[in-house]
XYZ file of C-alpha atoms in Angstrom:
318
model
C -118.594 6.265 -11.388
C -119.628 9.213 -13.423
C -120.986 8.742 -17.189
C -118.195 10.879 -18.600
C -115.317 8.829 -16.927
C -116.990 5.469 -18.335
C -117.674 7.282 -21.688
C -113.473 8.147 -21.365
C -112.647 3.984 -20.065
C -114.635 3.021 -23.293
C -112.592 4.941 -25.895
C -109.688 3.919 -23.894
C -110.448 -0.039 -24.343
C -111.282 0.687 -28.701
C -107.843 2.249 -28.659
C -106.549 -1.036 -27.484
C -109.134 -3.582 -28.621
C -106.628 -6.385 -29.959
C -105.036 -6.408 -26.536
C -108.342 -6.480 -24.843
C -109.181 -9.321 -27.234
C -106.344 -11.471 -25.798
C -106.779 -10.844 -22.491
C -110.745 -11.559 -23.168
C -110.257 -14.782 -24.911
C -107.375 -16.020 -22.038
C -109.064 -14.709 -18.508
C -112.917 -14.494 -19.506
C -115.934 -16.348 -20.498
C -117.947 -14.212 -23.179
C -120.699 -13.444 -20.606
C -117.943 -11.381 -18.109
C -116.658 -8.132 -17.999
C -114.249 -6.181 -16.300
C -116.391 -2.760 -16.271
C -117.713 -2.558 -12.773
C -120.249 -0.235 -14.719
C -121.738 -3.612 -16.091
C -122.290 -5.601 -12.486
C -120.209 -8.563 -13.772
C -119.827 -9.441 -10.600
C -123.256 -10.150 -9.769
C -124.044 -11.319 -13.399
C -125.268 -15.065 -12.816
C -126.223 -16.357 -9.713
C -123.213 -18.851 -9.579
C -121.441 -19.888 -6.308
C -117.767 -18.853 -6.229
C -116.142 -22.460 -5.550
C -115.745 -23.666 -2.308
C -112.663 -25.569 -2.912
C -111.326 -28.240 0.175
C -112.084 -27.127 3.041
C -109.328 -25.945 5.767
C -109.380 -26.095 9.464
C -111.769 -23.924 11.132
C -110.247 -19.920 11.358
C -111.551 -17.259 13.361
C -111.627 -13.887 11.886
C -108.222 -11.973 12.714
C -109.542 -8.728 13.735
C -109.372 -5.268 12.225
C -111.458 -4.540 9.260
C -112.117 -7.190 6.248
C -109.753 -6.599 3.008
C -110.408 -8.691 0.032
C -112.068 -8.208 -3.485
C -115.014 -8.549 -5.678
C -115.913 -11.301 -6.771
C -113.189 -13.226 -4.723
C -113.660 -17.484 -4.697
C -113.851 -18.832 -1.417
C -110.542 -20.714 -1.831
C -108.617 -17.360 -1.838
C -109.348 -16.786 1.401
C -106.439 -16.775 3.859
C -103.767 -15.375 4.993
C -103.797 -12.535 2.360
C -107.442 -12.386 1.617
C -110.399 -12.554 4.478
C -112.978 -10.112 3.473
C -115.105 -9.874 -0.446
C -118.000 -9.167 -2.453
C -119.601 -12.475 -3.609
C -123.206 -13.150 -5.498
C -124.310 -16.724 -4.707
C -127.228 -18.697 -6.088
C -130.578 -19.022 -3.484
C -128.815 -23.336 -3.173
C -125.198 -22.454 -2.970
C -125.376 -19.062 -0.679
C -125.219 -21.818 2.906
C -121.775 -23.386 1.043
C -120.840 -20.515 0.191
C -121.002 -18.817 3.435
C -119.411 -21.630 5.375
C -116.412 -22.250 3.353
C -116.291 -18.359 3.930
C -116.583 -18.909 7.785
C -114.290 -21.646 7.667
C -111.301 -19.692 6.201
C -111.952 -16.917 8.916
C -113.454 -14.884 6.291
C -116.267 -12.543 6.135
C -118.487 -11.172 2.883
C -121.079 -8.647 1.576
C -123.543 -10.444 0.012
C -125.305 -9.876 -3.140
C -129.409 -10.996 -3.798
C -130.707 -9.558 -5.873
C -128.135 -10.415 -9.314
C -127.444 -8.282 -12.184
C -128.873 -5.107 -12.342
C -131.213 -6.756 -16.191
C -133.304 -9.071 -13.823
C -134.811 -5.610 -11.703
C -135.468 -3.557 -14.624
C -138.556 -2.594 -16.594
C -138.973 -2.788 -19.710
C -137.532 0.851 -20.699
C -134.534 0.083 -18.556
C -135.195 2.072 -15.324
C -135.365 0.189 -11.829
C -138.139 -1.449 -10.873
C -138.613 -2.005 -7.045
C -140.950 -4.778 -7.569
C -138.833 -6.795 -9.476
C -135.820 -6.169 -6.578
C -137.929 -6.953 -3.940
C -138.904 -10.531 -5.823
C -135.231 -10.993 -6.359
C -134.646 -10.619 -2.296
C -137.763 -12.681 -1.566
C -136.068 -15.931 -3.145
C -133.781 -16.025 -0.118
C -136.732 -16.094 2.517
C -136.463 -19.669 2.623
C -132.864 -19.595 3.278
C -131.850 -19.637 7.139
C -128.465 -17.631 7.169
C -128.923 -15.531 10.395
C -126.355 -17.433 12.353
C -123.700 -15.802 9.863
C -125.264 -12.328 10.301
C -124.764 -12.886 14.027
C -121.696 -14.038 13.656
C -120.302 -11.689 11.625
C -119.449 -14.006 8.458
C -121.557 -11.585 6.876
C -120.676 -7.948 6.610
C -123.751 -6.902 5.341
C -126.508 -6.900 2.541
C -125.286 -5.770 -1.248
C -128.439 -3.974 -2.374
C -127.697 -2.115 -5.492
C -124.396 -1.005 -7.827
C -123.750 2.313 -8.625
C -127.899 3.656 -7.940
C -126.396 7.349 -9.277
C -125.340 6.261 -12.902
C -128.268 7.389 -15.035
C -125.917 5.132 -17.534
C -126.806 1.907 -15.750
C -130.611 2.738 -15.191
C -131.305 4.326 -18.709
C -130.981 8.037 -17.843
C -133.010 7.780 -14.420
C -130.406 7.418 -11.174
C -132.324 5.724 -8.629
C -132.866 8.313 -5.921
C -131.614 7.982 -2.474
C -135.077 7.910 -0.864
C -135.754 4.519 -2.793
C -132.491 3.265 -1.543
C -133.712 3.483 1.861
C -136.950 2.307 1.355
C -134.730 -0.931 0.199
C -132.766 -1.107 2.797
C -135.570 -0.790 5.141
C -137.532 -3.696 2.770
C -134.309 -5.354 3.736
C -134.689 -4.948 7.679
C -138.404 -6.482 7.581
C -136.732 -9.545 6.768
C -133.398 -9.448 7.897
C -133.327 -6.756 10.916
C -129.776 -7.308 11.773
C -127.935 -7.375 8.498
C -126.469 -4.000 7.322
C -127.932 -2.752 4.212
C -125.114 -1.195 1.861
C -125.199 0.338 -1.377
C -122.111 0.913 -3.768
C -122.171 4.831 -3.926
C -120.100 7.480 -2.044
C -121.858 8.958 0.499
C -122.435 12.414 -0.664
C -125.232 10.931 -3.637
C -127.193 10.575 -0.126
C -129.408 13.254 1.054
C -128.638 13.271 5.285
C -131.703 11.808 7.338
C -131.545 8.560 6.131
C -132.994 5.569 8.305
C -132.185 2.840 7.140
C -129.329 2.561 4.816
C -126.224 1.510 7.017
C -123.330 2.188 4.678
C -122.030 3.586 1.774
C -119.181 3.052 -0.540
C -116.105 5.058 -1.611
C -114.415 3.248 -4.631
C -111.297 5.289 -5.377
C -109.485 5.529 -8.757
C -106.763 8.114 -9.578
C -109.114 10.250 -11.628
C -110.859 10.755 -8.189
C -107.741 13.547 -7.375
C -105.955 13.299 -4.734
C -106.862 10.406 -2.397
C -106.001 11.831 0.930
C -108.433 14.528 0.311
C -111.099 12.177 -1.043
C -110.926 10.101 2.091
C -111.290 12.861 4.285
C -114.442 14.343 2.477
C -115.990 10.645 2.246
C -115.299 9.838 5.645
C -116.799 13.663 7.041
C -120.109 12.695 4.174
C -120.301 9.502 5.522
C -120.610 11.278 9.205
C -123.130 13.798 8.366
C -125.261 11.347 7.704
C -124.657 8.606 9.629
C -123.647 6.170 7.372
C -120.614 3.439 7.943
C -118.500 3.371 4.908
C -117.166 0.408 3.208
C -113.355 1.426 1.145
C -111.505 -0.345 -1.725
C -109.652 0.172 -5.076
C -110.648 0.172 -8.399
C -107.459 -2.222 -9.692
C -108.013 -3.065 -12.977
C -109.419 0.371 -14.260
C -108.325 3.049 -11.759
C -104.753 3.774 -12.369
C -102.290 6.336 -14.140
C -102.373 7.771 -16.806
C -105.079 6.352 -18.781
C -107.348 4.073 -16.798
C -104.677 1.626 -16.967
C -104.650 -1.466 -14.094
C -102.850 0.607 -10.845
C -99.350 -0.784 -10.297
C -98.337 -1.708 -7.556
C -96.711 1.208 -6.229
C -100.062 2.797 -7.354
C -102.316 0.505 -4.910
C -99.740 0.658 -2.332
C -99.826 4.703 -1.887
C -103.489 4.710 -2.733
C -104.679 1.529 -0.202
C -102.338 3.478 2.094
C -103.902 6.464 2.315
C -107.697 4.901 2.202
C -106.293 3.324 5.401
C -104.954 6.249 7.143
C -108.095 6.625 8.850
C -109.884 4.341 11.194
C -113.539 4.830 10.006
C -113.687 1.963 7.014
C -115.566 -0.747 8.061
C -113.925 -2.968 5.509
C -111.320 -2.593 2.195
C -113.208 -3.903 -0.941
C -111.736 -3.849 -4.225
C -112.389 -4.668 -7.376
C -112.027 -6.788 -8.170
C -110.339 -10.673 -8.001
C -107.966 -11.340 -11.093
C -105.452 -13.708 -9.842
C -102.787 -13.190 -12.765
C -103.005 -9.338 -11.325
C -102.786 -9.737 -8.224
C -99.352 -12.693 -8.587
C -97.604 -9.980 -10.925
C -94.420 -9.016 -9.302
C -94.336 -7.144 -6.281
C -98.251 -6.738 -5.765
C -98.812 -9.847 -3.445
C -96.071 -7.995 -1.091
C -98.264 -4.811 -1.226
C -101.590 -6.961 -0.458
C -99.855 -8.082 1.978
C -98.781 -5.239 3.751
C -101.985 -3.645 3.238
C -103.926 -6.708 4.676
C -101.488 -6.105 7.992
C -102.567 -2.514 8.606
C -106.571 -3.171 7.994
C -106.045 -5.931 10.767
C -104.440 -3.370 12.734
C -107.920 -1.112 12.430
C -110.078 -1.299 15.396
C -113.155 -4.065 14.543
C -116.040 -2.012 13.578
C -119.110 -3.230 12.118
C -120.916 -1.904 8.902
C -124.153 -0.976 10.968
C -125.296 2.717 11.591
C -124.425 1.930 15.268
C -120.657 1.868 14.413
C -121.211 4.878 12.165
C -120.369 8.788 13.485
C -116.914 8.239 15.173
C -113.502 7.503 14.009
């Protein structure tokens, strides 16, 4: 998201700092944060719980539909598709209590954004690829085969000069991750949280894209049109979601549920998505009053979506 619209969310959160405080103190450790801008969700390398396990579930069909940051135990019947960072020891757990729950997960390596910086705060592509090279050791292909995993993570918001000290990373060093990725992992989908128009087209090895939508976007019928036809130009799959506690009307507020309900809607009027990622997991959200109906309903039409992968080769078509 753009440096003026987090510069806007900031002033927004002073303005109600003794609320923030309460909700800080009540829902948060004083480590997390619920500015995407930050990475919270891949901010330590801990395991979401695995919780007891359930019979053995298939994956539904359609497209996944979940959160950031989502524990394995909210997987189900509303939930089967997330963001999740795991540690290099907890990722096989992880993955399986995932797979068990007939769930399936983009999965973060390389951490917070502060372990593959240098020291004046840009990105350092040394430092990521170290980060990625921990999880050599770790056999996980039979979930890349399987689908359990949706695809490889590699790198929040690469366009924010805010999050890389004034210097975006450029979209020629995204694919030279992504194809750092391949040499190890050919058949996991490399994805990186930006719309697809921050690519230039003729990219080789990227796989998909992300389009985050929040109300300040404008009108979200029109932005899903124009991210789906960017995401075609350059042949790029496109991963969809939400931004739920800091997209809504009027004032960066947490959408309501009507909000999520028109907006999800609309993201899922067309048949392109490959999955419906939001951020991200706050269960006291998502139980206020009415909103598990809307997840619900939401959840029915991405399992309605025709099962497409997050690879280039599903990419091009709707």
């Amino acid at each position: 998201m753009t440096y003026t619209f987090k510069l806007a969310r900031r002033l927004a959160r002073f303005r109600t700092a003794g609320i923030a405080a309460i909700l800080t103190l009540g829902a948060c450790n004083g480590t997390d944060s619920l500015d995407p801008s930050t990475s919270s969700p891949t901010a330590t390398d801990q395991a979401s719980p695995v919780g007891s396990p359930l019979a053995s579930s298939t994956f539904a069909g359609g497209i996944p539909f979940g959160t950031f940051s989502q524990p394995v135990t909210a997987f189900g019947a509303r939930f089967n598709g997330a963001q999740q960072n795991n540690s290099v020891d907890q990722l096989l757990a992880a993955l399986a209590g995932v797979k068990a729950r007939g769930g399936r997960v983009a999965i973060v390596m390389a951490g917070n954004n502060r372990y593959y910086k240098d020291a004046a705060g840009h990105f350092d592509f040394g430092k990521w690829k170290a980060r990625i090279d921990r999880f050599r050791a770790v056999d996980f292909s039979s979930y890349i085969a399987d689908g359990t995993i949706i695809g490889h993570y590699m790198i929040d918001e690469p366009n924010d000069p805010t999050n890389w000290n004034g210097q975006p990373v450029p979209g020629s060093t995204v694919d030279a991750m992504a194809q750092y990725s391949k040499s190890i992992w050919p058949t996991m989908a490399t994805i990186a949280r930006v719309e697809p128009g921050y690519f230039p087209t003729g990219m080789k090895y990227l796989d998909a894209a992300w389009a985050q939508y929040l109300a300040r976007r404008g009108n979200v019928n029109d932005y899903i049109k124009r991210s789906v036809s960017d995401a075609q130009e350059r042949g790029l799959s496109l991963v969809v979601g939400l931004n739920l506690l800091d997209g809504g009307t009027p004032n960066l507020e947490s959408m309501t549920a009507s909000e999520v309900e028109t907006f999800g809607t609309a993201l899922l009027s067309s048949s392109y998505p490959c999955a419906f990622i939001s951020w991200h997991y706050d269960d006291r959200y998502l139980s206020a009053p009415g909103m598990a109906a809307v997840m619900d309903r939401l959840r029915g039409m991405a399992e309605n979506r025709g099962t497409r992968t997050c690879s280039r080769s599903s990419a091009g078509s709707t």
